[in-house]
GROMACS .gro file of C-alpha atoms in nm:
model
  361
    1PHE     CA    1   8.419   9.708  11.441
    2SER     CA    2   8.265   9.516  11.110
    3VAL     CA    3   8.247   9.200  11.298
    4LEU     CA    4   8.084   9.350  11.601
    5THR     CA    5   7.818   9.513  11.398
    6MET     CA    6   7.658   9.219  11.306
    7GLU     CA    7   7.564   9.120  11.669
    8LEU     CA    8   7.462   9.490  11.749
    9ASP     CA    9   7.128   9.549  11.831
   10LEU     CA   10   6.997   9.814  11.599
   11SER     CA   11   6.656   9.870  11.731
   12PRO     CA   12   6.521  10.227  11.758
   13ARG     CA   13   6.527  10.392  12.107
   14LEU     CA   14   6.359  10.679  12.282
   15PRO     CA   15   6.592  10.924  12.466
   16LYS     CA   16   6.602  10.943  12.864
   17LYS     CA   17   6.578  11.227  13.066
   18VAL     CA   18   6.903  11.358  13.216
   19TYR     CA   19   6.807  11.667  13.420
   20GLY     CA   20   6.563  11.934  13.430
   21GLY     CA   21   6.310  12.170  13.627
   22ASP     CA   22   6.066  12.456  13.568
   23GLY     CA   23   6.235  12.595  13.267
   24GLY     CA   24   6.270  12.270  13.075
   25SER     CA   25   6.456  11.926  13.036
   26TYR     CA   26   6.751  11.790  12.872
   27PHE     CA   27   6.721  11.434  12.737
   28ALA     CA   28   6.989  11.210  12.571
   29TRP     CA   29   7.020  10.876  12.406
   30CYS     CA   30   7.256  10.641  12.600
   31SER     CA   31   7.521  10.398  12.445
   32GLU     CA   32   7.408  10.110  12.699
   33GLU     CA   33   7.085  10.107  12.518
   34LEU     CA   34   7.186  10.217  12.157
   35PRO     CA   35   7.552  10.058  12.132
   36MET     CA   36   7.608  10.187  11.803
   37LEU     CA   37   7.640  10.530  11.962
   38ARG     CA   38   7.950  10.421  12.104
   39ASP     CA   39   8.080  10.221  11.845
   40GLY     CA   40   8.040  10.484  11.583
   41ASN     CA   41   8.129  10.774  11.813
   42ILE     CA   42   7.775  10.952  11.766
   43GLY     CA   43   7.612  11.162  12.024
   44ALA     CA   44   7.222  11.218  12.027
   45ALA     CA   45   7.022  11.459  12.260
   46LYS     CA   46   6.708  11.672  12.286
   47LEU     CA   47   6.652  12.003  12.472
   48ALA     CA   48   6.298  12.085  12.539
   49LEU     CA   49   6.230  12.430  12.710
   50GLU     CA   50   5.919  12.564  12.862
   51LYS     CA   51   5.809  12.936  12.850
   52TYR     CA   52   6.095  13.164  12.978
   53GLY     CA   53   6.318  12.841  12.990
   54LEU     CA   54   6.693  12.939  12.927
   55ALA     CA   55   6.962  12.678  12.868
   56LEU     CA   56   7.248  12.825  13.019
   57PRO     CA   57   7.556  12.927  12.826
   58ARG     CA   58   7.763  12.612  12.757
   59TYR     CA   59   8.014  12.451  12.533
   60SER     CA   60   8.053  12.082  12.441
   61ASP     CA   61   8.338  11.854  12.355
   62SER     CA   62   8.170  11.760  12.047
   63SER     CA   63   8.066  11.893  11.716
   64LYS     CA   64   7.667  11.911  11.638
   65VAL     CA   65   7.378  11.976  11.432
   66ALA     CA   66   7.094  12.137  11.595
   67TYR     CA   67   6.755  12.078  11.437
   68VAL     CA   68   6.431  12.265  11.584
   69LEU     CA   69   6.163  11.985  11.610
   70GLN     CA   70   5.898  12.232  11.740
   71GLY     CA   71   5.838  12.586  11.855
   72SER     CA   72   6.036  12.912  11.833
   73GLY     CA   73   6.266  13.112  12.038
   74THR     CA   74   6.621  13.270  12.040
   75ALA     CA   75   6.964  13.114  12.031
   76GLY     CA   76   7.293  13.279  12.127
   77ILE     CA   77   7.612  13.177  11.951
   78VAL     CA   78   7.964  13.282  12.042
   79LEU     CA   79   8.232  13.145  11.800
   80PRO     CA   80   8.596  13.162  11.921
   81GLU     CA   81   8.714  13.552  11.932
   82LYS     CA   82   8.404  13.665  11.763
   83GLU     CA   83   8.106  13.880  11.882
   84GLU     CA   84   7.791  13.698  11.997
   85LYS     CA   85   7.533  13.623  11.741
   86VAL     CA   86   7.176  13.642  11.857
   87ILE     CA   87   6.930  13.430  11.630
   88GLU     CA   88   6.567  13.402  11.611
   89ILE     CA   89   6.501  13.019  11.560
   90LYS     CA   90   6.175  12.817  11.467
   91LYS     CA   91   6.071  12.497  11.357
   92GLY     CA   92   6.270  12.351  11.063
   93ASP     CA   93   6.577  12.544  11.142
   94SER     CA   94   6.907  12.368  11.140
   95ILE     CA   95   7.222  12.502  11.283
   96ALA     CA   96   7.572  12.368  11.245
   97ILE     CA   97   7.761  12.400  11.593
   98PRO     CA   98   8.151  12.329  11.587
   99PHE     CA   99   8.296  12.171  11.908
  100GLY     CA  100   8.408  12.445  12.153
  101VAL     CA  101   8.139  12.719  12.063
  102VAL     CA  102   7.961  12.888  12.344
  103THR     CA  103   7.582  12.859  12.293
  104TRP     CA  104   7.253  12.940  12.499
  105TRP     CA  105   6.885  12.879  12.421
  106PHE     CA  106   6.587  13.078  12.518
  107ASN     CA  107   6.197  13.020  12.484
  108ASN     CA  108   5.973  13.318  12.518
  109GLU     CA  109   5.684  13.167  12.374
  110ASP     CA  110   5.396  12.958  12.529
  111ALA     CA  111   5.450  12.674  12.312
  112GLU     CA  112   5.747  12.428  12.417
  113LEU     CA  113   6.076  12.471  12.229
  114VAL     CA  114   6.221  12.132  12.141
  115ILE     CA  115   6.569  12.111  11.987
  116LEU     CA  116   6.734  11.790  11.852
  117PHE     CA  117   7.126  11.747  11.875
  118LEU     CA  118   7.298  11.515  11.660
  119GLY     CA  119   7.688  11.487  11.618
  120GLU     CA  120   8.030  11.314  11.633
  121THR     CA  121   8.195  11.234  11.966
  122HIS     CA  122   8.516  11.102  11.828
  123LYS     CA  123   8.716  11.405  12.006
  124GLY     CA  124   8.469  11.397  12.298
  125HIS     CA  125   8.567  11.257  12.657
  126LYS     CA  126   8.304  10.970  12.621
  127ALA     CA  127   8.231  10.779  12.298
  128GLY     CA  128   7.871  10.817  12.213
  129GLU     CA  129   7.787  11.085  12.458
  130PHE     CA  130   7.802  11.470  12.476
  131THR     CA  131   8.015  11.639  12.756
  132GLU     CA  132   7.872  11.992  12.818
  133PHE     CA  133   8.075  12.257  13.012
  134TYR     CA  134   7.857  12.535  13.166
  135LEU     CA  135   8.002  12.891  13.205
  136THR     CA  136   7.730  12.956  13.510
  137GLY     CA  137   7.500  12.760  13.737
  138SER     CA  138   7.557  12.500  14.034
  139ASN     CA  139   7.775  12.308  13.819
  140GLY     CA  140   7.929  12.604  13.612
  141ILE     CA  141   8.308  12.594  13.560
  142PHE     CA  142   8.377  12.883  13.812
  143THR     CA  143   8.256  12.698  14.109
  144GLY     CA  144   8.514  12.489  14.077
  145PHE     CA  145   8.793  12.762  14.099
  146SER     CA  146   8.897  12.911  14.413
  147THR     CA  147   8.775  13.260  14.493
  148GLU     CA  148   9.115  13.376  14.473
  149PHE     CA  149   9.172  13.266  14.110
  150VAL     CA  150   8.839  13.386  13.989
  151GLY     CA  151   8.874  13.724  14.165
  152ARG     CA  152   9.229  13.748  13.991
  153ALA     CA  153   9.077  13.652  13.659
  154TRP     CA  154   8.797  13.888  13.649
  155ASP     CA  155   8.957  14.166  13.876
  156LEU     CA  156   8.691  14.147  14.144
  157ASP     CA  157   8.692  14.170  14.493
  158GLU     CA  158   8.579  13.851  14.703
  159THR     CA  159   8.225  13.974  14.799
  160THR     CA  160   8.153  14.042  14.409
  161VAL     CA  161   8.300  13.694  14.326
  162LYS     CA  162   8.092  13.504  14.578
  163LYS     CA  163   7.789  13.666  14.450
  164LEU     CA  164   7.853  13.621  14.076
  165VAL     CA  165   7.948  13.250  14.122
  166GLY     CA  166   7.706  13.133  14.392
  167SER     CA  167   7.375  13.321  14.297
  168GLN     CA  168   7.258  13.102  14.017
  169THR     CA  169   7.164  12.769  14.201
  170GLY     CA  170   7.001  12.629  13.876
  171ASN     CA  171   7.160  12.354  13.686
  172GLY     CA  172   7.203  12.361  13.305
  173ILE     CA  173   6.839  12.476  13.257
  174VAL     CA  174   6.664  12.763  13.451
  175LYS     CA  175   6.334  12.962  13.426
  176VAL     CA  176   6.403  13.346  13.401
  177ASP     CA  177   6.171  13.592  13.556
  178GLY     CA  178   5.920  13.723  13.276
  179SER     CA  179   6.006  14.074  13.342
  180LEU     CA  180   6.385  14.017  13.245
  181LYS     CA  181   6.424  14.162  12.901
  182MET     CA  182   6.638  13.893  12.685
  183PRO     CA  183   6.849  14.014  12.387
  184SER     CA  184   6.650  14.048  12.085
  185PRO     CA  185   6.746  13.855  11.747
  186ARG     CA  186   6.940  14.053  11.489
  187LYS     CA  187   6.839  14.023  11.130
  188GLY     CA  188   7.169  13.949  10.957
  189ASP     CA  189   7.266  13.710  11.230
  190ARG     CA  190   7.094  13.402  11.078
  191GLU     CA  191   7.298  13.444  10.755
  192GLY     CA  192   7.549  13.162  10.721
  193PHE     CA  193   7.428  13.015  11.065
  194VAL     CA  194   7.081  12.878  10.997
  195LEU     CA  195   6.923  12.694  10.712
  196ASN     CA  196   6.545  12.617  10.749
  197CYS     CA  197   6.478  12.279  10.597
  198LEU     CA  198   6.102  12.346  10.543
  199GLU     CA  199   6.146  12.650  10.326
  200ALA     CA  200   6.493  12.577  10.158
  201PRO     CA  201   6.500  12.456   9.794
  202LEU     CA  202   6.439  12.104   9.747
  203ASP     CA  203   6.735  11.878   9.650
  204VAL     CA  204   6.500  11.607   9.537
  205ASP     CA  205   6.127  11.660   9.481
  206ILE     CA  206   5.897  11.358   9.349
  207LYS     CA  207   5.531  11.405   9.292
  208ASP     CA  208   5.361  11.174   9.561
  209GLY     CA  209   5.690  11.033   9.656
  210GLY     CA  210   5.903  11.239   9.866
  211ARG     CA  211   6.107  11.556   9.910
  212VAL     CA  212   6.466  11.602  10.041
  213VAL     CA  213   6.680  11.913  10.177
  214VAL     CA  214   7.055  11.828  10.239
  215LEU     CA  215   7.275  12.035  10.444
  216ASN     CA  216   7.627  12.055  10.318
  217THR     CA  217   7.902  12.286  10.261
  218LYS     CA  218   7.738  12.484   9.988
  219ASN     CA  219   7.410  12.579  10.170
  220LEU     CA  220   7.554  12.591  10.542
  221PRO     CA  221   7.929  12.666  10.531
  222LEU     CA  222   7.970  12.579  10.905
  223VAL     CA  223   7.898  12.201  10.798
  224GLY     CA  224   8.261  12.219  10.686
  225GLU     CA  225   8.393  12.290  11.016
  226VAL     CA  226   8.149  12.061  11.187
  227GLY     CA  227   8.278  11.772  10.966
  228PHE     CA  228   7.921  11.609  10.863
  229GLY     CA  229   7.624  11.685  10.669
  230ALA     CA  230   7.253  11.612  10.730
  231ASP     CA  231   6.941  11.595  10.540
  232LEU     CA  232   6.558  11.635  10.611
  233VAL     CA  233   6.366  11.395  10.427
  234ARG     CA  234   5.963  11.363  10.383
  235ILE     CA  235   5.804  11.080  10.203
  236ASP     CA  236   5.415  11.074  10.138
  237GLY     CA  237   5.176  10.812  10.261
  238HIS     CA  238   5.262  10.465  10.164
  239SER     CA  239   5.559  10.593   9.972
  240MET     CA  240   5.889  10.405   9.947
  241CYS     CA  241   6.230  10.525  10.012
  242SER     CA  242   6.467  10.313   9.763
  243PRO     CA  243   6.714  10.056   9.928
  244GLY     CA  244   7.048  10.228   9.944
  245PHE     CA  245   7.378  10.276  10.119
  246SER     CA  246   7.634  10.546  10.186
  247CYS     CA  247   7.924  10.461   9.944
  248ASP     CA  248   8.162  10.693  10.137
  249SER     CA  249   8.173  10.481  10.450
  250ALA     CA  250   7.958  10.708  10.644
  251LEU     CA  251   7.720  10.611  10.923
  252GLN     CA  252   7.353  10.731  10.916
  253VAL     CA  253   7.211  10.835  11.213
  254THR     CA  254   6.829  10.878  11.161
  255TYR     CA  255   6.575  11.057  11.410
  256ILE     CA  256   6.190  11.027  11.316
  257VAL     CA  257   6.033  11.369  11.313
  258GLY     CA  258   5.697  11.290  11.227
  259GLY     CA  259   5.459  11.019  11.074
  260SER     CA  260   5.535  10.637  11.116
  261GLY     CA  261   5.647  10.357  10.883
  262ARG     CA  262   5.845  10.038  10.823
  263VAL     CA  263   6.222  10.006  10.806
  264GLN     CA  264   6.442   9.720  10.689
  265VAL     CA  265   6.819   9.730  10.698
  266VAL     CA  266   7.012   9.439  10.540
  267GLY     CA  267   7.393   9.385  10.634
  268ALA     CA  268   7.668   9.152  10.518
  269ASP     CA  269   7.606   8.786  10.401
  270GLY     CA  270   7.248   8.918  10.294
  271LYS     CA  271   7.128   8.928  10.657
  272ARG     CA  272   6.826   9.137  10.750
  273VAL     CA  273   6.968   9.298  11.071
  274LEU     CA  274   6.665   9.539  11.141
  275GLU     CA  275   6.262   9.499  11.070
  276THR     CA  276   6.073   9.730  11.285
  277HIS     CA  277   5.798   9.990  11.286
  278VAL     CA  278   5.902  10.374  11.375
  279LYS     CA  279   5.727  10.657  11.486
  280ALA     CA  280   5.817  11.010  11.593
  281GLY     CA  281   6.068  11.051  11.868
  282ALA     CA  282   6.275  10.738  11.780
  283LEU     CA  283   6.646  10.718  11.682
  284PHE     CA  284   6.832  10.446  11.494
  285ILE     CA  285   7.167  10.420  11.346
  286VAL     CA  286   7.250  10.263  11.022
  287PRO     CA  287   7.609  10.101  11.007
  288ARG     CA  288   7.860  10.190  10.743
  289PHE     CA  289   7.775  10.017  10.377
  290PHE     CA  290   7.452   9.848  10.508
  291VAL     CA  291   7.148   9.892  10.299
  292VAL     CA  292   6.827  10.065  10.453
  293SER     CA  293   6.484  10.106  10.313
  294LYS     CA  294   6.154  10.272  10.440
  295ILE     CA  295   5.805  10.249  10.357
  296ALA     CA  296   5.562  10.516  10.503
  297ASP     CA  297   5.212  10.446  10.691
  298SER     CA  298   4.919  10.656  10.543
  299ASP     CA  299   5.045  10.958  10.740
  300GLY     CA  300   5.367  10.979  10.564
  301LEU     CA  301   5.709  10.958  10.719
  302SER     CA  302   5.980  11.226  10.789
  303TRP     CA  303   6.333  11.195  10.953
  304PHE     CA  304   6.629  11.420  11.001
  305SER     CA  305   6.952  11.256  10.970
  306ILE     CA  306   7.333  11.326  10.996
  307VAL     CA  307   7.561  11.146  10.756
  308THR     CA  308   7.927  11.130  10.892
  309THR     CA  309   8.088  11.315  10.601
  310PRO     CA  310   8.028  11.672  10.509
  311ASP     CA  311   7.914  11.605  10.149
  312PRO     CA  312   7.760  11.266  10.154
  313ILE     CA  313   7.734  11.028   9.843
  314PHE     CA  314   7.459  10.749   9.828
  315THR     CA  315   7.427  10.448   9.597
  316HIS     CA  316   7.073  10.345   9.543
  317LEU     CA  317   6.989   9.992   9.438
  318ALA     CA  318   6.642  10.065   9.287
  319GLY     CA  319   6.498  10.360   9.056
  320LYS     CA  320   6.644  10.534   8.751
  321THR     CA  321   6.976  10.614   8.920
  322SER     CA  322   7.029  10.288   9.077
  323ALA     CA  323   7.356  10.078   9.049
  324TRP     CA  324   7.149   9.798   8.857
  325LYS     CA  325   7.084  10.050   8.534
  326ALA     CA  326   7.450  10.103   8.523
  327LEU     CA  327   7.556   9.742   8.505
  328SER     CA  328   7.564   9.568   8.159
  329PRO     CA  329   7.250   9.332   8.084
  330GLU     CA  330   7.479   9.026   8.063
  331VAL     CA  331   7.635   9.090   8.405
  332LEU     CA  332   7.266   9.119   8.556
  333GLN     CA  333   7.167   8.796   8.366
  334ALA     CA  334   7.472   8.622   8.488
  335ALA     CA  335   7.463   8.751   8.845
  336PHE     CA  336   7.100   8.670   8.884
  337LYS     CA  337   7.112   8.352   8.701
  338VAL     CA  338   6.800   8.431   8.509
  339ALA     CA  339   6.673   8.416   8.148
  340PRO     CA  340   6.727   8.724   7.925
  341GLU     CA  341   6.358   8.811   7.935
  342VAL     CA  342   6.339   8.818   8.323
  343GLU     CA  343   6.653   9.059   8.301
  344LYS     CA  344   6.454   9.278   8.052
  345ALA     CA  345   6.158   9.293   8.252
  346PHE     CA  346   6.353   9.398   8.571
  347ARG     CA  347   6.551   9.670   8.376
  348SER     CA  348   6.242   9.790   8.201
  349LYS     CA  349   6.083   9.894   8.552
  350ARG     CA  350   6.149  10.202   8.735
  351THR     CA  351   6.280  10.392   8.451
  352SER     CA  352   6.145  10.744   8.570
  353ASP     CA  353   6.135  10.708   8.952
  354ALA     CA  354   6.442  10.795   9.143
  355ILE     CA  355   6.497  10.740   9.538
  356PHE     CA  356   6.125  10.754   9.609
  357PHE     CA  357   5.840  10.569   9.479
  358PRO     CA  358   5.478  10.646   9.515
  359PRO     CA  359   5.253  10.402   9.628
  360PRO     CA  360   5.113  10.151   9.352
  361ASN     CA  361   4.765  10.241   9.228
   0.00000   0.00000   0.00000
């Protein structure tokens, strides 16, 4: 894997439409265009629902984290052998969804509801791709069983079975009649299932630099079941995110939520494997132990990432918490092969800034 990575194209990509209709569309990133998805066993997709759009009940072969990019609506979540949770969702919400959990999504507002899904596919049918199993619709599971089997399972006569299985001709996403009253969200149901990354306490907050909210087992317990953490990072105009790497062998899967900026990734042998300009909608993956750094344009830059471990640890190579500050001066001097005064100048900088660096004056 590590050898292959050197040759991989890490360029950011946009998703492709998989299916859709009046109610909305489902998009996915494919491993043919982004080989790191397959190699890293990562899935990435986006659901966009129009007004009265309903994403039919389904379950997936992969654990995911959902992040609401825009709009608001309702989500239904059914954990195995538990009652349905009906949750109000809005921009900034993040939801951990273990594999096999039944979900549905509904938009009753005028504005489009857009949800990002990032997850691991190592237990899935296809590496780098989510496989969804629909409970209803033209490709629903029960269209595959014979009428006899369905009738026996549901204890219904043949005519009723045919009505139930055959009436919904939609596929994955449908538009429901505006007069149909969908279930209302229940107040307590959000607790333990949802964390709003725009309202949650900040894990890092650097004036004129940037802010981070980390999703982990402490603030969203279901992260433990999903098996990986996530974060929302927002950096201000012309700020820099310190060069760093995940020191616990995790992949970083990054979706650009807003703004724009420059990204550089450096791999083994000091080789720059990616230098690009990114803007909202693009997705890219940083291989294990590779070092990544970003500089925002004037409009700032924000991104949502999953890191393929529940409580990720990062090592930074600049700033007051950087690995350089921990190394002894003599080692630095010898390693860089510079005079003591150069090492001293290097060490004296960035003594107060950590992770994010505001633009130079």
